Amino acid sequence: NDTKKPNIVLIMLDDMGYSDLGCYGGEIQTPNIDKLAKNGVRFSQFYNSGRCCPTRASMLTGLYPHRSGVGHMASRDYGFKGYKGEIRPEAATIAESLKAVGYDTWMAGKWHLSINWSPDGSKHNWPLQRGFDKFYGTLIAAGSQWNPITLTEGNKSVFPISKDEDFYYTEALSTKAITWMKEQKEDKPFFLYMAYAAPHWPLHARQEVIDKYKKLYLEGYDKLRAERLKKLKASGIIAESTVLSARNPKAIAWKDEKHKEWQASRMAAHAAMIDHVDTGVGKIVDQLKKAGKLDNTIILVLSDNGGSSLEHPNGLIGSTGAPWTVMKYVPVRTRANNAVISGDVVGVEPGPENTYGGYGSGWANLSNAPFRMFKRYSHEGGVATPLVMHWPNRLKNKGAIIHQPGHVMDFLPTFLDAAGAMPLTELNGKKTMKLDGSSLLPGLEANATIGERQIGFEHAGNRGLRYGKWKLVAENGKGWELYDMSKDRTEVNDLSKSNPEQLKIMLEKYQQWAEANWVVEWPKISAVLSGKQAGTVVLPAKDNPLRRTQQEVDDSVEFINKERAKRKLPLMKDLSK
């Protein structure tokens, strides 16, 4: 029955670049997702919000991130209305909206939208309290795939994993979702949000999957970036005239790389994590098929932001300069009580439970090929996401490329449209916020362009605006750049000097957008982060439930350094005092 409300499976990967998937020009083996693309559609100009929490908040609420309450990260209330650090009570989530029209709602994976993650604090913004009937996953930004901290079922902690269990987080999420589908009692439509924590660092994967890729990545990122662009052009996702952006200055030329085998092992682990997700997607699709539900299920696959260039040298957390031993989300010991060699340590190949590293800027530059920049930025490398959409009952233009621009805030209005439902007007006695996104369905079959669609971006002072074919963009603390996206998707030919009239129009539009969407100038948020703003209450580091005591830090450093000394690795210094 074609009029029946569709099931919805929303699959989000974490820190996967624009061209990592096979169907977006990548060399990673993703046959199951590629098959969905072949029998569905792919979007060429779809956007996220540049980083995990803002994207997730925007996607779940149909609002720009700042209006949803998550203008920056889910770590604290920054004292501004767009920067609450969690979803506002009057911003209805997809789960709350679909539950109201008869859906079962389930979530497996990374939440990262609540200030509190400790089981004894307030859970008012945990998944079950925001409309999900079932939840199995993690509450914070990152963690081991072998023993993920804050692993929770419902509202109850199920961490740690026993040392005898052959547990791998990505597989556990897929298995759990399939169990929920099999156990569903009534014939109700369901919404399943699969928020895989892969391929976010730490790079953890099964060795046999990593081994499939090691040789391939010895070719290096320079050659593979060019190859990806070639495939993107051949598939029609990117215009034939597109020029490859220059290699990021943070990355050295591959020919000058001294540790090629170790470097290749890092990208092989990243690829393996995506490969694991693809295997899970295949199993979910098989279950839908077996249940006779595949044709009337909307399946979406995308990434929350671009690949991350963060380097973690020598056991330091790249974004903070603090040692890994300070924070409890990095285990000091494996479940078998071996030391975890954390950081991007030359010679330590990522993958096993006793490693905790990332893949660095050269490979992130490949993940985001052919674009510039990375996660956190408003350039295409940060905010452009692959998006595969599969819905046999409705999408008859199989294999089509949709060039109309869209944004993750469009999902909620799209799902309501598909279910023949209206947005909630009230939630827990409060009047709900009006949605910022718009349904993607009208333009899907016709592949119409949404005229002069405007989409704004701001994260950590990196900001931008798409309007029609134009894009205005700036890095935090740097000047504005202007690009004609119809000719220059890779942002290599800055027109800000040669086209001052258009620059002026775009700047006015950005200012209006920022004001309407509660964006606060970054230095003010930065002052809150550093505790320099008058009247700001900054949570002392020692009160953070994820921070180790000084005694724990000292013990950890000693334990890890014994292992490092055995391997002739640089010793970890304690910088936490």
Coordinates of C-alpha atoms in Angstrom, one line a residue:
N1 CA 0.0 0.0 0.0
D2 CA 1.8 3.1 -1.3
T3 CA -0.1 5.5 1.0
K4 CA 1.2 3.8 4.2
K5 CA 3.6 5.9 6.2
P6 CA 7.2 5.0 5.3
N7 CA 9.7 3.6 7.7
I8 CA 12.8 5.9 8.0
V9 CA 16.4 4.7 8.6
L10 CA 18.8 7.7 9.1
I11 CA 22.4 6.5 9.0
M12 CA 25.0 9.0 10.1
L13 CA 28.8 8.4 10.0
D14 CA 31.1 10.5 12.1
D15 CA 34.0 12.4 10.6
M16 CA 33.8 10.8 7.2
G17 CA 34.9 12.9 4.2
Y18 CA 32.9 13.9 1.1
S19 CA 34.6 11.4 -1.2
D20 CA 35.3 8.4 1.2
L21 CA 32.4 6.3 0.0
G22 CA 32.8 4.3 -3.2
C23 CA 29.7 5.9 -4.8
Y24 CA 31.4 9.3 -4.2
G25 CA 34.6 8.5 -5.9
G26 CA 36.4 6.8 -3.0
E27 CA 38.5 3.7 -3.1
I28 CA 37.0 2.4 0.2
Q29 CA 34.9 -0.7 -0.4
T30 CA 31.3 0.2 0.4
P31 CA 29.3 -2.1 -1.8
N32 CA 26.1 -2.0 0.3
I33 CA 25.9 1.8 0.4
D34 CA 26.9 2.0 -3.3
K35 CA 23.9 -0.3 -4.1
L36 CA 21.6 2.0 -2.3
A37 CA 23.0 4.9 -4.4
K38 CA 22.5 2.9 -7.6
N39 CA 18.9 2.3 -6.8
G40 CA 18.3 5.6 -5.2
V41 CA 19.7 9.1 -5.6
R42 CA 22.9 11.0 -4.5
F43 CA 23.0 14.7 -3.6
S44 CA 26.0 16.7 -4.9
Q45 CA 25.5 19.9 -2.8
F46 CA 24.2 18.7 0.5
Y47 CA 25.4 20.4 3.7
N48 CA 26.0 19.7 7.4
S49 CA 27.0 22.2 10.1
G50 CA 30.7 21.4 10.2
R51 CA 31.0 19.6 13.5
C52 CA 29.4 16.8 15.4
C53 CA 27.1 18.5 18.0
P54 CA 25.8 21.4 15.8
T55 CA 25.1 19.0 12.9
R56 CA 23.3 16.5 15.1
A57 CA 21.2 19.2 16.8
S58 CA 20.3 20.8 13.5
M59 CA 19.4 17.5 11.9
L60 CA 17.2 16.3 14.7
T61 CA 15.3 19.6 15.1
G62 CA 15.0 21.0 11.6
L63 CA 16.5 24.2 12.9
Y64 CA 19.8 26.0 12.4
P65 CA 22.2 24.8 15.1
H66 CA 22.2 28.1 17.0
R67 CA 18.4 28.2 17.1
S68 CA 18.3 24.6 18.3
G69 CA 20.4 25.7 21.3
V70 CA 23.7 24.1 20.1
G71 CA 25.6 27.0 18.5
H72 CA 28.8 25.5 19.7
M73 CA 29.5 22.2 21.6
A74 CA 27.5 20.1 24.0
S75 CA 29.8 20.8 26.9
R76 CA 28.3 23.6 28.9
D77 CA 25.8 26.5 28.8
Y78 CA 27.7 29.4 27.3
G79 CA 25.3 32.0 28.6
F80 CA 23.7 33.0 25.2
K81 CA 20.4 31.8 23.9
G82 CA 21.9 30.1 20.9
Y83 CA 24.6 28.5 23.0
K84 CA 22.8 26.4 25.6
G85 CA 25.0 23.3 25.0
E86 CA 21.9 21.2 24.4
I87 CA 18.7 21.1 22.5
R88 CA 16.2 23.7 23.7
P89 CA 13.0 22.3 25.3
E90 CA 10.8 24.0 22.6
A91 CA 12.8 22.6 19.7
A92 CA 10.9 19.4 18.8
T93 CA 13.1 16.5 17.7
I94 CA 12.4 14.1 14.8
A95 CA 11.7 11.4 17.4
E96 CA 9.2 13.6 19.3
S97 CA 7.5 14.7 16.0
L98 CA 7.2 11.2 14.5
K99 CA 6.1 9.5 17.7
A100 CA 3.2 11.9 17.8
V101 CA 2.0 10.5 14.5
G102 CA 2.3 6.8 15.4
Y103 CA 5.9 5.9 14.8
D104 CA 8.1 3.7 16.9
T105 CA 11.4 5.6 17.5
W106 CA 14.8 4.0 18.1
M107 CA 18.3 5.3 18.3
A108 CA 21.6 3.3 18.1
G109 CA 24.9 5.2 18.4
K110 CA 26.5 8.5 19.4
W111 CA 24.2 11.1 21.0
H112 CA 26.6 13.9 22.1
L113 CA 23.8 16.4 22.7
S114 CA 23.6 16.6 26.5
I115 CA 25.8 18.6 29.0
N116 CA 25.4 15.8 31.5
W117 CA 26.6 12.3 30.6
S118 CA 26.9 10.9 34.1
P119 CA 24.2 8.4 35.1
D120 CA 23.5 10.2 38.4
G121 CA 22.9 13.7 36.9
S122 CA 19.9 15.1 35.0
K123 CA 18.8 13.1 31.9
H124 CA 16.4 15.7 30.6
N125 CA 18.2 15.8 27.3
W126 CA 19.1 12.1 26.8
P127 CA 17.5 10.2 23.9
L128 CA 14.6 8.6 25.8
Q129 CA 13.7 12.0 27.2
R130 CA 13.8 13.5 23.7
G131 CA 11.3 11.2 22.0
F132 CA 13.2 7.9 21.5
D133 CA 11.5 4.7 22.7
K134 CA 14.8 2.8 22.7
F135 CA 18.4 3.9 22.9
Y136 CA 21.6 1.9 22.8
G137 CA 24.8 3.9 22.4
T138 CA 27.3 6.4 23.8
L139 CA 26.6 9.9 25.2
I140 CA 29.9 11.7 24.6
A141 CA 32.1 12.8 21.6
A142 CA 34.5 9.9 21.2
G143 CA 35.7 6.7 22.7
S144 CA 37.2 3.3 22.1
Q145 CA 35.3 1.0 19.7
W146 CA 36.4 -2.0 21.8
N147 CA 35.2 -0.6 25.2
P148 CA 33.3 2.6 24.7
I149 CA 32.9 4.8 27.8
T150 CA 29.3 6.0 28.5
L151 CA 27.9 3.0 26.7
T152 CA 24.2 3.1 27.7
E153 CA 21.0 1.1 27.1
G154 CA 17.9 3.1 27.8
N155 CA 19.0 5.3 30.7
K156 CA 21.3 2.7 32.2
S157 CA 25.1 2.5 31.9
V158 CA 26.3 -0.8 30.3
F159 CA 30.0 0.1 30.5
P160 CA 32.5 -1.5 30.8
I161 CA 32.4 -4.4 28.4
S162 CA 33.7 -7.6 29.9
K163 CA 37.2 -8.6 28.9
D164 CA 36.1 -11.9 27.4
E165 CA 33.5 -10.5 25.1
D166 CA 34.4 -10.1 21.4
F167 CA 32.8 -6.7 21.3
Y168 CA 33.2 -4.1 18.5
Y169 CA 31.0 -1.0 18.8
T170 CA 30.0 -0.6 15.1
E171 CA 28.9 -4.3 15.0
A172 CA 27.0 -4.0 18.3
L173 CA 25.0 -1.1 17.0
S174 CA 24.0 -2.8 13.8
T175 CA 23.0 -6.0 15.7
K176 CA 21.0 -4.0 18.2
A177 CA 19.0 -2.2 15.5
I178 CA 18.2 -5.5 13.7
T179 CA 17.0 -7.0 17.0
W180 CA 14.6 -4.1 17.5
M181 CA 13.3 -4.5 14.0
K182 CA 12.7 -8.2 14.6
E183 CA 11.1 -7.7 18.0
Q184 CA 8.7 -5.0 16.8
K185 CA 5.2 -6.1 18.0
E186 CA 2.7 -4.1 16.0
D187 CA 2.8 -3.2 12.3
K188 CA 3.7 0.4 13.0
P189 CA 6.1 2.6 11.0
F190 CA 9.4 3.1 12.7
F191 CA 12.1 5.7 12.7
L192 CA 15.6 4.3 13.3
Y193 CA 18.5 6.7 13.8
M194 CA 21.8 4.9 13.3
A195 CA 24.5 7.3 14.6
Y196 CA 27.7 5.3 14.1
A197 CA 30.8 6.6 15.9
A198 CA 33.0 5.6 13.0
P199 CA 35.4 6.6 11.5
H200 CA 36.0 9.3 14.3
W201 CA 39.3 8.7 16.1
P202 CA 40.4 6.5 17.9
L203 CA 40.9 4.5 14.7
H204 CA 39.8 1.0 15.8
A205 CA 39.0 -1.8 13.4
R206 CA 39.4 -5.5 13.0
Q207 CA 42.9 -6.3 11.7
E208 CA 41.7 -8.5 8.8
V209 CA 39.7 -5.5 7.5
I210 CA 42.6 -3.1 7.9
D211 CA 44.9 -5.5 6.0
K212 CA 42.6 -5.2 2.9
Y213 CA 43.7 -1.6 2.6
K214 CA 47.3 -1.3 3.7
K215 CA 48.9 -1.8 0.3
L216 CA 46.5 0.5 -1.5
Y217 CA 47.3 3.5 0.7
L218 CA 51.1 3.2 0.0
E219 CA 50.1 5.1 -3.1
G220 CA 49.7 8.1 -0.9
Y221 CA 47.2 10.9 -0.7
D222 CA 48.5 13.0 -3.6
K223 CA 47.8 10.4 -6.2
L224 CA 44.5 9.3 -4.6
R225 CA 43.1 12.8 -4.3
A226 CA 43.5 13.3 -8.1
E227 CA 41.9 9.9 -8.7
R228 CA 38.9 10.7 -6.6
L229 CA 38.3 13.9 -8.5
K230 CA 38.4 12.0 -11.7
K231 CA 35.8 9.5 -10.5
L232 CA 33.6 12.3 -9.1
K233 CA 33.6 14.0 -12.6
A234 CA 32.9 10.7 -14.4
S235 CA 29.9 10.1 -12.2
G236 CA 28.5 13.6 -12.8
I237 CA 28.6 14.6 -9.1
I238 CA 31.2 17.3 -9.7
A239 CA 31.4 19.4 -12.9
E240 CA 34.0 18.5 -15.6
S241 CA 35.7 21.9 -15.2
T242 CA 36.4 21.5 -11.5
V243 CA 40.1 22.0 -10.5
L244 CA 41.6 20.0 -7.6
S245 CA 42.3 22.3 -4.6
A246 CA 46.0 22.4 -3.6
R247 CA 47.2 20.0 -1.0
N248 CA 46.7 21.5 2.5
P249 CA 49.9 23.2 3.7
K250 CA 49.7 21.1 6.9
A251 CA 50.5 18.0 4.9
I252 CA 53.9 17.3 3.3
A253 CA 54.1 16.0 -0.3
W254 CA 53.7 12.2 -0.2
K255 CA 57.1 11.7 -2.0
D256 CA 58.8 13.4 1.0
E257 CA 57.0 11.3 3.6
K258 CA 59.6 9.3 5.6
H259 CA 57.2 6.9 7.3
K260 CA 55.1 5.7 4.4
E261 CA 54.1 2.3 5.8
W262 CA 53.0 3.7 9.1
Q263 CA 51.1 6.5 7.4
A264 CA 49.4 4.0 5.1
S265 CA 48.3 2.0 8.1
R266 CA 46.5 5.1 9.5
M267 CA 44.3 5.6 6.4
A268 CA 43.8 1.8 6.2
A269 CA 42.3 1.9 9.7
H270 CA 40.1 4.8 8.8
A271 CA 38.9 2.9 5.6
A272 CA 38.3 -0.2 7.6
M273 CA 36.0 1.6 10.0
I274 CA 33.9 2.7 7.1
D275 CA 34.0 -0.8 5.7
H276 CA 32.6 -2.1 9.0
V277 CA 29.8 0.4 8.8
D278 CA 29.0 -0.7 5.2
T279 CA 28.8 -4.3 6.4
G280 CA 26.3 -3.2 9.1
V281 CA 24.2 -1.3 6.5
G282 CA 24.1 -4.4 4.3
K283 CA 22.7 -6.4 7.3
I284 CA 20.1 -3.8 8.1
V285 CA 19.0 -3.7 4.4
D286 CA 18.8 -7.5 4.4
Q287 CA 16.5 -7.4 7.5
L288 CA 14.2 -4.9 5.8
K289 CA 14.1 -7.1 2.7
K290 CA 13.2 -10.2 4.7
A291 CA 10.4 -8.3 6.5
G292 CA 9.1 -7.1 3.1
K293 CA 9.7 -3.5 4.2
L294 CA 12.5 -2.3 2.0
D295 CA 10.4 -0.7 -0.7
N296 CA 8.6 1.6 1.7
T297 CA 11.6 2.6 3.8
I298 CA 13.4 5.9 3.3
I299 CA 17.2 5.1 3.9
L300 CA 19.6 8.0 4.2
V301 CA 23.4 7.8 4.5
L302 CA 25.5 10.9 5.3
S303 CA 28.3 12.3 7.4
D304 CA 28.1 14.8 10.3
N305 CA 31.1 16.8 8.9
G306 CA 34.3 16.5 6.9
G307 CA 37.4 14.4 7.8
S308 CA 39.3 15.7 10.9
S309 CA 42.8 17.1 10.5
L310 CA 43.5 16.9 14.2
E311 CA 46.9 15.6 15.0
H312 CA 47.6 13.9 18.4
P313 CA 51.4 14.1 18.7
N314 CA 53.1 12.1 21.4
G315 CA 50.1 11.4 23.6
L316 CA 48.6 14.9 23.6
I317 CA 45.0 15.6 22.7
G318 CA 45.5 17.8 19.6
S319 CA 42.7 20.3 20.2
T320 CA 43.8 21.0 23.8
G321 CA 47.5 20.3 24.2
A322 CA 46.6 18.3 27.3
P323 CA 47.8 14.7 27.7
W324 CA 45.4 11.8 27.0
T325 CA 45.9 10.6 30.6
V326 CA 44.0 13.6 32.0
M327 CA 40.6 12.6 30.5
K328 CA 38.7 9.4 31.4
Y329 CA 37.3 8.9 27.9
V330 CA 40.7 7.6 26.9
P331 CA 41.3 4.3 28.6
V332 CA 44.8 4.0 30.2
R333 CA 44.5 0.2 30.1
T334 CA 42.9 -2.3 27.7
R335 CA 40.3 -4.7 29.1
A336 CA 43.2 -7.3 29.3
N337 CA 45.1 -4.7 31.4
N338 CA 47.8 -3.7 28.8
A339 CA 48.8 -0.1 28.4
V340 CA 47.0 2.0 25.7
I341 CA 49.6 3.8 23.6
S342 CA 47.6 6.9 22.9
G343 CA 48.3 9.6 20.4
D344 CA 49.6 9.5 16.8
V345 CA 52.8 7.7 17.5
V346 CA 55.1 6.9 14.5
G347 CA 55.4 3.2 14.3
V348 CA 52.3 2.4 16.3
E349 CA 49.8 1.2 13.8
P350 CA 46.2 2.1 14.8
G351 CA 43.4 -0.5 15.0
P352 CA 43.9 -2.7 18.1
E353 CA 42.5 -1.9 21.6
N354 CA 45.9 -0.8 22.9
T355 CA 46.1 2.1 20.4
Y356 CA 44.2 5.5 20.4
G357 CA 45.2 7.6 17.4
G358 CA 43.9 9.6 14.4
Y359 CA 44.9 9.8 10.7
G360 CA 46.3 13.4 10.4
S361 CA 45.9 16.2 7.9
G362 CA 47.3 14.5 4.8
W363 CA 44.6 11.8 4.9
A364 CA 41.9 14.1 6.0
N365 CA 42.7 16.1 2.9
L366 CA 42.1 13.0 0.9
S367 CA 38.9 12.2 2.7
N368 CA 37.6 15.6 1.8
A369 CA 38.9 15.6 -1.8
P370 CA 38.5 17.5 -4.0
F371 CA 37.7 20.2 -1.4
R372 CA 39.7 22.5 0.8
M373 CA 39.9 22.4 4.6
F374 CA 38.5 20.1 7.3
K375 CA 35.9 19.4 10.0
R376 CA 35.2 22.7 12.0
Y377 CA 35.6 24.9 8.9
S378 CA 32.8 26.4 6.7
H379 CA 34.8 25.7 3.5
E380 CA 33.4 22.8 1.5
G381 CA 35.9 20.3 3.1
G382 CA 34.2 21.0 6.4
V383 CA 30.5 21.3 5.5
A384 CA 29.8 19.3 2.3
T385 CA 28.4 15.9 3.0
P386 CA 27.7 12.9 0.8
L387 CA 24.0 12.0 1.0
V388 CA 22.6 8.8 -0.4
M389 CA 18.8 8.5 -0.4
H390 CA 16.9 5.2 -1.1
W391 CA 13.1 4.8 -1.2
P392 CA 11.9 2.5 -4.0
N393 CA 8.2 3.4 -3.5
R394 CA 8.8 7.0 -4.3
L395 CA 12.1 7.5 -6.1
K396 CA 11.7 6.4 -9.6
N397 CA 14.8 8.3 -11.0
K398 CA 17.2 5.6 -9.9
G399 CA 20.9 6.6 -9.9
A400 CA 20.1 10.3 -10.4
I401 CA 22.3 13.0 -9.0
I402 CA 20.4 15.7 -7.2
H403 CA 22.2 19.1 -7.6
Q404 CA 19.8 21.2 -5.6
P405 CA 21.5 22.5 -2.4
G406 CA 20.1 21.0 0.8
H407 CA 21.0 21.0 4.5
V408 CA 20.5 18.5 7.4
M409 CA 17.8 20.7 8.8
D410 CA 15.7 19.6 5.8
F411 CA 15.3 16.1 7.1
L412 CA 12.6 16.7 9.7
P413 CA 10.3 18.6 7.3
T414 CA 11.0 15.9 4.6
F415 CA 10.0 13.1 7.0
L416 CA 6.8 14.9 8.1
D417 CA 6.0 15.5 4.4
A418 CA 6.6 11.8 3.6
A419 CA 4.4 10.7 6.6
G420 CA 1.6 13.2 5.6
A421 CA 2.0 14.9 9.0
M422 CA 2.3 18.5 10.2
P423 CA 5.1 19.9 12.5
L424 CA 4.2 19.8 16.3
T425 CA 2.8 23.1 17.5
E426 CA 3.2 22.3 21.2
L427 CA 5.7 20.2 23.2
N428 CA 5.4 19.7 27.0
G429 CA 3.1 22.7 27.3
K430 CA 5.4 25.0 25.3
K431 CA 4.8 26.4 21.9
T432 CA 7.3 24.8 19.5
M433 CA 9.7 26.7 17.3
K434 CA 9.0 27.1 13.6
L435 CA 11.2 24.9 11.4
D436 CA 14.1 26.4 9.4
G437 CA 14.4 23.5 6.9
S438 CA 12.2 22.7 4.0
S439 CA 11.0 19.3 2.6
L440 CA 13.3 17.8 -0.1
L441 CA 10.5 15.8 -1.6
P442 CA 9.1 18.3 -4.1
G443 CA 12.4 18.7 -5.9
L444 CA 13.4 15.1 -5.7
E445 CA 11.7 13.6 -8.8
A446 CA 12.0 16.7 -10.9
N447 CA 15.5 17.5 -9.7
A448 CA 14.4 21.1 -9.6
T449 CA 16.7 23.7 -8.1
I450 CA 15.4 25.5 -5.0
G451 CA 15.8 28.8 -6.8
E452 CA 18.0 31.2 -4.8
R453 CA 18.2 29.0 -1.7
Q454 CA 20.1 30.5 1.2
I455 CA 22.1 28.4 3.7
G456 CA 24.2 29.9 6.5
F457 CA 27.1 28.5 8.5
E458 CA 29.0 29.5 11.7
H459 CA 31.1 27.3 13.9
A460 CA 33.9 28.5 16.2
G461 CA 34.3 31.7 14.2
N462 CA 34.4 29.9 10.9
R463 CA 31.5 31.2 8.9
G464 CA 29.9 31.2 5.5
L465 CA 26.7 31.7 3.4
R466 CA 25.5 30.0 0.3
Y467 CA 23.0 32.0 -1.8
G468 CA 22.1 30.8 -5.3
K469 CA 25.4 30.1 -7.0
W470 CA 27.5 32.3 -4.6
K471 CA 29.3 31.3 -1.5
L472 CA 30.8 33.7 1.0
V473 CA 33.2 32.1 3.5
A474 CA 35.8 33.0 6.1
E475 CA 38.1 31.2 8.5
N476 CA 38.1 32.4 12.1
G477 CA 40.1 35.6 12.3
K478 CA 40.7 35.8 8.6
G479 CA 39.1 37.9 5.8
W480 CA 36.1 37.0 3.7
E481 CA 36.4 35.1 0.4
L482 CA 33.8 34.9 -2.4
Y483 CA 33.3 32.0 -4.8
D484 CA 31.0 31.2 -7.8
M485 CA 30.0 27.6 -6.9
S486 CA 28.6 27.0 -10.4
K487 CA 32.2 27.2 -11.7
D488 CA 34.4 26.8 -8.7
R489 CA 33.1 24.2 -6.2
T490 CA 36.6 23.7 -4.8
E491 CA 37.0 27.3 -3.7
V492 CA 40.2 28.0 -5.5
N493 CA 39.4 31.3 -7.3
D494 CA 38.5 34.0 -4.7
L495 CA 36.4 36.7 -6.3
S496 CA 36.1 39.0 -3.3
K497 CA 38.5 41.6 -4.7
S498 CA 37.3 41.4 -8.3
N499 CA 33.6 41.5 -7.5
P500 CA 33.1 44.0 -4.6
E501 CA 29.4 44.5 -5.5
Q502 CA 28.5 40.8 -5.0
L503 CA 30.7 40.7 -1.9
K504 CA 28.7 43.5 -0.4
I505 CA 25.4 41.8 -1.2
M506 CA 26.6 38.6 0.4
L507 CA 28.0 40.3 3.5
E508 CA 24.6 42.0 4.1
K509 CA 22.9 38.6 3.7
Y510 CA 25.3 37.0 6.1
Q511 CA 24.8 39.7 8.8
Q512 CA 21.0 39.3 8.5
W513 CA 21.2 35.6 8.7
A514 CA 23.6 35.7 11.7
E515 CA 21.3 38.1 13.5
A516 CA 18.1 36.1 12.8
N517 CA 19.8 32.9 13.9
W518 CA 21.3 34.1 17.3
V519 CA 24.9 33.8 16.2
V520 CA 27.2 35.5 18.6
E521 CA 30.7 36.9 17.6
W522 CA 33.2 34.2 18.3
P523 CA 35.5 36.2 20.6
K524 CA 32.6 36.4 23.1
I525 CA 32.2 32.6 23.2
S526 CA 35.9 32.2 23.3
A527 CA 36.0 34.4 26.4
V528 CA 33.5 32.1 28.1
L529 CA 35.6 29.1 27.2
S530 CA 38.7 30.7 28.8
G531 CA 36.7 32.0 31.7
K532 CA 37.7 35.6 30.9
Q533 CA 34.2 37.0 30.5
A534 CA 32.8 38.9 33.5
G535 CA 30.1 37.0 35.3
T536 CA 30.9 33.7 33.5
V537 CA 30.8 30.6 35.6
V538 CA 33.3 28.2 34.2
L539 CA 33.0 24.6 35.5
P540 CA 36.4 23.9 37.2
A541 CA 38.3 21.2 35.4
K542 CA 38.4 19.1 38.6
D543 CA 34.6 18.9 38.8
N544 CA 34.4 17.4 35.3
P545 CA 33.3 13.8 35.9
L546 CA 35.5 12.7 33.0
R547 CA 38.7 14.2 34.5
R548 CA 41.1 12.0 36.5
T549 CA 42.4 13.1 39.9
Q550 CA 46.1 14.1 40.1
Q551 CA 46.9 10.7 41.7
E552 CA 45.2 8.9 38.8
V553 CA 47.1 11.0 36.3
D554 CA 50.4 10.2 38.0
D555 CA 49.7 6.5 38.1
S556 CA 48.6 6.5 34.5
V557 CA 51.7 8.3 33.2
E558 CA 53.9 5.9 35.1
F559 CA 52.0 2.8 33.8
I560 CA 52.0 4.0 30.2
N561 CA 55.6 5.2 30.2
K562 CA 56.8 1.7 31.3
E563 CA 55.2 0.4 28.1
R564 CA 56.6 3.3 26.0
A565 CA 60.1 2.7 27.3
K566 CA 59.9 -1.0 26.3
R567 CA 59.0 0.1 22.8
K568 CA 61.7 2.9 22.7
L569 CA 58.9 5.4 22.2
P570 CA 59.0 9.0 23.4
L571 CA 57.8 9.2 27.0
M572 CA 54.6 11.0 27.9
K573 CA 54.9 14.1 30.1
D574 CA 52.3 15.1 32.6
L575 CA 51.1 18.6 31.7
S576 CA 48.0 18.5 33.9
K577 CA 49.5 20.1 37.1

